[in-house]
mmCIF file of C-alpha atoms in Angstrom:
data_model
loop_
_atom_site.group_PDB
_atom_site.id
_atom_site.type_symbol
_atom_site.label_atom_id
_atom_site.label_comp_id
_atom_site.label_asym_id
_atom_site.label_seq_id
_atom_site.Cartn_x
_atom_site.Cartn_y
_atom_site.Cartn_z
ATOM 1 C CA MET R 1 88.416 -50.375 -67.047
ATOM 2 C CA ALA R 2 85.315 -50.793 -64.869
ATOM 3 C CA GLU R 3 85.760 -51.841 -61.286
ATOM 4 C CA GLN R 4 84.497 -55.352 -60.562
ATOM 5 C CA SER R 5 82.829 -56.487 -57.384
ATOM 6 C CA SER R 6 84.059 -59.498 -55.476
ATOM 7 C CA SER R 7 80.957 -61.452 -56.488
ATOM 8 C CA ASP R 8 81.710 -60.716 -60.177
ATOM 9 C CA LEU R 9 85.214 -62.052 -59.652
ATOM 10 C CA THR R 10 83.803 -65.115 -57.891
ATOM 11 C CA LEU R 11 81.556 -65.826 -60.860
ATOM 12 C CA GLN R 12 84.482 -65.432 -63.252
ATOM 13 C CA ALA R 13 86.621 -67.777 -61.162
ATOM 14 C CA ARG R 14 83.927 -70.403 -61.541
ATOM 15 C CA GLY R 15 84.030 -70.014 -65.307
ATOM 16 C CA GLY R 16 80.876 -67.889 -65.639
ATOM 17 C CA PRO R 17 77.504 -67.774 -63.911
ATOM 18 C CA LEU R 18 77.066 -71.546 -64.011
ATOM 19 C CA GLY R 19 80.633 -72.673 -64.443
ATOM 20 C CA PRO R 20 82.407 -73.950 -67.537
ATOM 21 C CA GLU R 21 80.261 -75.247 -70.349
ATOM 22 C CA PRO R 22 80.661 -78.849 -71.447
ATOM 23 C CA THR R 23 82.875 -79.090 -74.532
ATOM 24 C CA GLY R 24 80.883 -81.807 -76.256
ATOM 25 C CA PRO R 25 79.115 -85.100 -75.793
ATOM 26 C CA ARG R 26 80.491 -87.431 -73.163
ATOM 27 C CA PRO R 27 80.005 -90.955 -74.411
ATOM 28 C CA ASN R 28 79.785 -93.942 -72.129
ATOM 29 C CA ARG R 29 79.268 -92.041 -68.887
ATOM 30 C CA SER R 30 78.275 -94.146 -65.962
ATOM 31 C CA PRO R 31 75.291 -93.217 -63.777
ATOM 32 C CA GLU R 32 77.759 -92.293 -61.024
ATOM 33 C CA GLN R 33 79.564 -89.854 -63.340
ATOM 34 C CA ILE R 34 76.266 -88.302 -64.392
ATOM 35 C CA GLU R 35 75.246 -87.984 -60.740
ATOM 36 C CA ARG R 36 78.561 -86.294 -59.886
ATOM 37 C CA ASP R 37 78.079 -83.856 -62.770
ATOM 38 C CA ILE R 38 74.552 -83.067 -61.600
ATOM 39 C CA LYS R 39 75.766 -82.494 -58.026
ATOM 40 C CA ALA R 40 78.571 -80.229 -59.262
ATOM 41 C CA THR R 41 76.124 -78.245 -61.391
ATOM 42 C CA ARG R 42 73.735 -77.917 -58.435
ATOM 43 C CA ALA R 43 76.577 -76.650 -56.244
ATOM 44 C CA ARG R 44 77.608 -74.056 -58.837
ATOM 45 C CA LEU R 45 74.000 -72.984 -59.291
ATOM 46 C CA ALA R 46 73.490 -72.704 -55.521
ATOM 47 C CA GLY R 47 76.596 -70.516 -55.303
ATOM 48 C CA THR R 48 75.290 -68.307 -58.086
ATOM 49 C CA VAL R 49 71.892 -67.964 -56.413
ATOM 50 C CA ASP R 50 73.619 -67.065 -53.127
ATOM 51 C CA ASP R 51 75.705 -64.408 -54.916
ATOM 52 C CA ILE R 52 72.589 -62.912 -56.507
ATOM 53 C CA ALA R 53 70.706 -62.961 -53.206
ATOM 54 C CA GLU R 54 73.598 -61.114 -51.535
ATOM 55 C CA ARG R 55 73.631 -58.464 -54.271
ATOM 56 C CA VAL R 56 69.935 -57.679 -53.889
ATOM 57 C CA ALA R 57 69.686 -58.031 -50.109
ATOM 58 C CA PRO R 58 68.160 -54.919 -48.515
ATOM 59 C CA LYS R 59 71.196 -54.474 -46.234
ATOM 60 C CA THR R 60 73.553 -54.544 -49.214
ATOM 61 C CA LEU R 61 71.425 -52.095 -51.208
ATOM 62 C CA LEU R 62 71.151 -49.757 -48.210
ATOM 63 C CA ALA R 63 74.911 -49.864 -47.612
ATOM 64 C CA ARG R 64 75.554 -49.021 -51.282
ATOM 65 C CA ALA R 65 73.063 -46.147 -51.169
ATOM 66 C CA LYS R 66 74.658 -44.750 -47.991
ATOM 67 C CA GLU R 67 78.135 -44.969 -49.480
ATOM 68 C CA SER R 68 76.975 -43.304 -52.682
ATOM 69 C CA ALA R 69 75.328 -40.458 -50.755
ATOM 70 C CA ARG R 70 78.397 -40.045 -48.545
ATOM 71 C CA ALA R 71 80.642 -39.873 -51.615
ATOM 72 C CA GLN R 72 78.549 -37.002 -52.930
ATOM 73 C CA VAL R 73 78.986 -34.795 -49.860
ATOM 74 C CA VAL R 74 82.448 -35.809 -48.572
ATOM 75 C CA ASP R 75 85.669 -35.350 -50.511
ATOM 76 C CA PRO R 76 87.194 -38.846 -50.833
ATOM 77 C CA VAL R 77 90.765 -37.502 -50.826
ATOM 78 C CA THR R 78 90.647 -35.187 -47.816
ATOM 79 C CA GLY R 79 87.603 -36.546 -45.991
ATOM 80 C CA GLN R 80 86.341 -32.986 -45.600
ATOM 81 C CA PRO R 81 82.720 -32.055 -46.279
ATOM 82 C CA ARG R 82 81.939 -30.548 -49.685
ATOM 83 C CA TYR R 83 80.201 -27.416 -48.440
ATOM 84 C CA GLU R 84 78.994 -26.338 -51.873
ATOM 85 C CA ARG R 85 77.094 -29.598 -52.259
ATOM 86 C CA LEU R 86 75.811 -29.512 -48.685
ATOM 87 C CA GLY R 87 74.571 -25.978 -49.333
ATOM 88 C CA ALA R 88 72.761 -27.112 -52.472
ATOM 89 C CA VAL R 89 71.108 -29.983 -50.578
ATOM 90 C CA ALA R 90 70.089 -27.638 -47.762
ATOM 91 C CA GLY R 91 68.626 -25.242 -50.328
ATOM 92 C CA VAL R 92 66.548 -27.980 -51.938
ATOM 93 C CA VAL R 93 65.298 -29.180 -48.548
ATOM 94 C CA LEU R 94 64.375 -25.598 -47.593
ATOM 95 C CA LEU R 95 62.519 -25.162 -50.895
ATOM 96 C CA ILE R 96 60.539 -28.384 -50.369
ATOM 97 C CA VAL R 97 59.622 -27.423 -46.800
ATOM 98 C CA THR R 98 58.543 -23.953 -47.939
ATOM 99 C CA VAL R 99 56.351 -25.347 -50.727
ATOM 100 C CA ARG R 100 54.687 -27.778 -48.329
ATOM 101 C CA VAL R 101 54.035 -25.071 -45.740
ATOM 102 C CA VAL R 102 52.512 -22.766 -48.377
ATOM 103 C CA ARG R 103 50.311 -25.583 -49.701
ATOM 104 C CA ALA R 104 49.218 -26.531 -46.187
ATOM 105 C CA ARG R 105 48.156 -22.941 -45.442
ATOM 106 C CA ARG R 106 46.081 -22.743 -48.637
ATOM 107 C CA ARG R 107 43.928 -25.702 -47.618
#
């Protein structure tokens, strides 16, 4: 089963992205009832927009990227560095630097 974020769970608790769907026509609703429904829908929509804005906020995206990178080079069980992966990253960085230096000298 896939892990769900807290914002996914919040959306589910509301009954979906915009809350529960109406089950059918509501005859004889007063203007006050309609207004209350509109306000409730606006509140649910505002909450959904806030959740989406939080998901795509630069700070949130950066934090996820950092955590993902850290998980690649640190063993989650022991907390020790994964030297084989660090060595591979260092090798790639060295290769890129070497290629750039060679290209710079040719110009």
